[in-house]
Amino acid sequence: MLSPLLIIFAALLLATLTWLKTRWQNQTFATAHGCLPAPRYQQPETILGVQNVVEAARAWKANTWLEMWYHRFTTIGPTFQASSLGRTTIFTIDPENVKAVLATKFKHFDLGPRRMKILGPLTGPGIFTNDGTSWEHSRSLVRPTFTKVQPDRRSGSVEADLQPLFFRLTLDSATELLLGRSFGSLLSPPGSNALRFMHAFDYAQCRIHVHGLRESPALRPFAWIQSLFAAKKKSKFDEACETVHRTLDGSLPSSSREEKEAPGGKEKYVFLHEIANETRDPLQLRHETLNLLLAGRDTTAALLSNTFFVLARRPDIWARLRSEIDQTFEGSIPDYDGLRTVKYIRNLLNESLRLYPVVPWNSRIATENTTLPHGGGPDGRSPVFVRAGQLVNYHLWSMHRMPEHFGPDSHVFNPDRWDDSTLRPGWACIPFNGGPPICVGQQYALTQAAYVVVRLVQQFESIECHDASTPWSEHVGLVTSSRTGTKVSLRPRNMPR
Ligand code: HEM
Ligand SMILES: *[C@@H]1O[C@H](CO)[C@@H](O)[C@H](O)[C@H]1NC(C)=O
Ligand SMILES: *[C@@H]1O[C@H](CO)[C@@H](O)[C@H](O)[C@H]1NC(C)=O
Ligand SMILES: *[C@@H]1O[C@H](CO)[C@@H](O)[C@H](O)[C@H]1NC(C)=O
Ligand SMILES: *[C@@H]1O[C@H](CO)[C@@H](O)[C@H](O)[C@H]1NC(C)=O
């Protein structure tokens, strides 16, 4: 006869033995690799780590989430561990660790299923959500387009808040690049297909985290409760995804060969044409296209709105741009090669991406027991053990602000710092990520942003704002942009076009 007491005792014994075994395995691996523990974020309890989540949620609500992280890194150290909802995560802004995760130990880290679970309902699987061989395949499909493309030629228009205009502009240029035909949202009336698509795409994106919360390990056990209620009625999120899919499917040409020649005979690079040899499966075309739209549209718009937020407050930079741009282009429309010759524009965009990285943090999950080179021990110079399945978060926002990488004026917006030949940030400044998964659209985005800067400088005498004392504040979604938009007044020039 087994007494209940004995069963409880046996269970406890088994749990303890399992724990000891893991601990022993942990220690053997850590010792073999010279690892020491990284400092811990001081939490009242680390089993659930509730306080951590509450604090982060508060900061999020107060729009000080990025600053909260900066504060943690500067007080605890560049690499530390913290618990949230039962998981211990490693947080780092050490460039060597970031390099390990993205490049030297690339094979030891993955996106894991999380990104696909969160973004999947909107985009389906593709370059941005896949891991392993599926990712390699998507990457080889997508990359050729970006080694050849030149951005289109289109200019912005005058209005009070530039931010929503930039988001329309990049929707239009991205659809032109991906589908061969721009949605033309800048010029579309309310109620048009283009705007319906845009609103659905924006809505799905801003709800995607809430929707994705269901997939968080802490809440997953309760998902069935939600499904009892959700099954009956389609959510607004599902409807938005459907609108996106329907509109996009309607824009996929029945024959991807049409429209290969742009007017004037110059070949236009269109993503759909480039991959037509590889696949004509409508579902795959939709998924790869939406992956690119998601990766490329809001990012470029956020870069532009952050940059113009600063320009409206820095007449000195505007004046400098004006003199360089007038000298180089003499009022004519810039071309691809011309844009690359104005180093000051690149410095400006570099500085914008340094202080306002539009992807301010990122993460990977260890696929095997591995190590990060830095962060362990009292001096932080020893490697740190990362167990298979553990999450490593890296925070560009904080890393890009560290005086040890950018000098004592690291918080100052100064494009000229990029002229200093001793400034070699390497892995300390990676707004486009690095290693094998580096952004494929980097050149495209920088060229397009430079083009918009040049055209606006050519059109307008000055740019000002009415709230110069208001500092930039965060709006952290899938990308990070100015929460208060980019409200400016632009005074036209009297220059012949
Ligand atoms: C200022 C503009 C942009 C910034 C700051 C930016 C930043 C990034 C970052 C940080 C990643 C890495 C994501 C990760 O692996 O976790 C990434 C990946 C990617 N970006 Fe960009 N991006 C920009 C513009 C674009 C544009 C215009 C396109 C295409 C039209 C694009 C396409 C992609 C794609 C496809 C990936 C996934 C690459 C892969 O996983 O192999 N991006 N980008
Ligand atoms: C083993 O190491 C991981 C990663 O550092 C840690 O989260 C876990 O608590 C450790 N387990 C034991 C039993 O020491
Ligand atoms: C990683 O190490 C843990 C103990 O530290 C062990 O239980 C687990 O099997 C290892 N996982 C892999 C994928 O090697
Ligand atoms: C597609 O295939 C045709 C014929 O096989 C080839 O001539 C063409 O260059 C290919 N196009 C691309 C973009 O690979
Ligand atoms: C811009 O920054 C990157 C690193 O983020 C650097 O490699 C590049 O040289 C910089 N460009 C200019 C023009 O300073």
PDB file of C-alpha atoms and ligand atoms in Angstrom, residues 115 127-128 135 139 146 177 292 295-296 299-300 303 353 358-359 362 364 431-433 437-441 444-445, ligand 1:
ATOM      1  CA  ARG A 115       8.168  35.896 -34.190  1.00  0.00           C
ATOM      2  CA  ILE A 127      12.347  35.994 -44.841  1.00  0.00           C
ATOM      3  CA  PHE A 128      11.480  38.013 -41.761  1.00  0.00           C
ATOM      4  CA  TRP A 135      15.187  31.428 -43.875  1.00  0.00           C
ATOM      5  CA  ARG A 139      16.942  35.118 -48.168  1.00  0.00           C
ATOM      6  CA  PHE A 146      18.099  44.503 -53.453  1.00  0.00           C
ATOM      7  CA  LEU A 177       9.266  48.042 -55.679  1.00  0.00           C
ATOM      8  CA  LEU A 292       9.182  42.606 -47.090  1.00  0.00           C
ATOM      9  CA  ALA A 295      10.300  44.868 -42.757  1.00  0.00           C
ATOM     10  CA  GLY A 296      10.761  47.777 -45.114  1.00  0.00           C
ATOM     11  CA  THR A 299      11.229  51.326 -40.768  1.00  0.00           C
ATOM     12  CA  THR A 300      12.038  53.801 -43.517  1.00  0.00           C
ATOM     13  CA  LEU A 303      13.774  56.947 -39.959  1.00  0.00           C
ATOM     14  CA  LEU A 353      19.772  55.821 -36.566  1.00  0.00           C
ATOM     15  CA  VAL A 358      13.964  52.440 -35.383  1.00  0.00           C
ATOM     16  CA  VAL A 359      14.463  48.853 -34.212  1.00  0.00           C
ATOM     17  CA  ASN A 362      16.019  42.677 -30.603  1.00  0.00           C
ATOM     18  CA  ARG A 364      17.445  35.639 -30.168  1.00  0.00           C
ATOM     19  CA  PRO A 431      20.821  49.924 -36.705  1.00  0.00           C
ATOM     20  CA  PHE A 432      20.423  47.428 -39.557  1.00  0.00           C
ATOM     21  CA  ASN A 433      21.540  44.440 -37.510  1.00  0.00           C
ATOM     22  CA  PRO A 437      20.591  38.302 -41.100  1.00  0.00           C
ATOM     23  CA  ILE A 438      21.667  41.907 -41.774  1.00  0.00           C
ATOM     24  CA  CYS A 439      18.921  44.021 -43.306  1.00  0.00           C
ATOM     25  CA  VAL A 440      18.653  43.390 -47.041  1.00  0.00           C
ATOM     26  CA  GLY A 441      17.031  46.786 -47.584  1.00  0.00           C
ATOM     27  CA  TYR A 444      17.502  50.952 -50.542  1.00  0.00           C
ATOM     28  CA  ALA A 445      16.319  52.615 -47.322  1.00  0.00           C
TER      29      ALA A 445
HETATM   30  C1  HEM B   1      15.741  52.670 -42.009  1.00  0.00           C
HETATM   31  C2  HEM B   1      15.275  51.603 -42.539  1.00  0.00           C
HETATM   32  C3  HEM B   1      15.505  50.212 -42.042  1.00  0.00           C
HETATM   33  C4  HEM B   1      16.013  49.766 -40.859  1.00  0.00           C
HETATM   34  C5  HEM B   1      16.513  50.582 -39.675  1.00  0.00           C
HETATM   35  C6  HEM B   1      16.005  48.327 -40.906  1.00  0.00           C
HETATM   36  C7  HEM B   1      16.455  47.525 -39.886  1.00  0.00           C
HETATM   37  C8  HEM B   1      16.457  46.139 -39.935  1.00  0.00           C
HETATM   38  C9  HEM B   1      16.871  45.290 -38.852  1.00  0.00           C
HETATM   39  C10 HEM B   1      17.342  45.742 -37.489  1.00  0.00           C
HETATM   40  C11 HEM B   1      16.743  44.023 -39.257  1.00  0.00           C
HETATM   41  C12 HEM B   1      17.058  42.751 -38.462  1.00  0.00           C
HETATM   42  C13 HEM B   1      15.818  42.112 -37.923  1.00  0.00           C
HETATM   43  C14 HEM B   1      16.170  40.811 -37.238  1.00  0.00           C
HETATM   44  O1  HEM B   1      16.885  39.982 -37.821  1.00  0.00           O
HETATM   45  O2  HEM B   1      15.743  40.602 -36.106  1.00  0.00           O
HETATM   46  C15 HEM B   1      16.246  44.069 -40.609  1.00  0.00           C
HETATM   47  C16 HEM B   1      15.983  42.974 -41.367  1.00  0.00           C
HETATM   48  C17 HEM B   1      15.380  43.029 -42.587  1.00  0.00           C
HETATM   49  N1  HEM B   1      15.080  44.165 -43.331  1.00  0.00           N
HETATM   50 FE1  HEM B   1      15.402  46.044 -42.766  1.00  0.00          FE
HETATM   51  N2  HEM B   1      15.500  47.936 -42.113  1.00  0.00           N
HETATM   52  C18 HEM B   1      15.185  49.052 -42.833  1.00  0.00           C
HETATM   53  C19 HEM B   1      14.650  49.111 -44.102  1.00  0.00           C
HETATM   54  C20 HEM B   1      14.347  48.015 -44.855  1.00  0.00           C
HETATM   55  C21 HEM B   1      13.800  48.056 -46.195  1.00  0.00           C
HETATM   56  C22 HEM B   1      13.506  49.304 -46.988  1.00  0.00           C
HETATM   57  C23 HEM B   1      13.608  46.760 -46.570  1.00  0.00           C
HETATM   58  C24 HEM B   1      13.032  46.205 -47.837  1.00  0.00           C
HETATM   59  C25 HEM B   1      12.247  46.805 -48.649  1.00  0.00           C
HETATM   60  C26 HEM B   1      14.044  45.914 -45.479  1.00  0.00           C
HETATM   61  C27 HEM B   1      13.999  44.555 -45.492  1.00  0.00           C
HETATM   62  C28 HEM B   1      14.475  43.760 -44.478  1.00  0.00           C
HETATM   63  C29 HEM B   1      14.376  42.320 -44.490  1.00  0.00           C
HETATM   64  C30 HEM B   1      13.767  41.474 -45.582  1.00  0.00           C
HETATM   65  C31 HEM B   1      14.957  41.853 -43.303  1.00  0.00           C
HETATM   66  C32 HEM B   1      15.118  40.408 -42.841  1.00  0.00           C
HETATM   67  C33 HEM B   1      16.487  39.927 -43.244  1.00  0.00           C
HETATM   68  C34 HEM B   1      16.750  38.504 -42.801  1.00  0.00           C
HETATM   69  O3  HEM B   1      16.263  38.093 -41.733  1.00  0.00           O
HETATM   70  O4  HEM B   1      17.455  37.817 -43.522  1.00  0.00           O
HETATM   71  N3  HEM B   1      14.495  46.715 -44.468  1.00  0.00           N
HETATM   72  N4  HEM B   1      16.092  45.381 -41.006  1.00  0.00           N
END
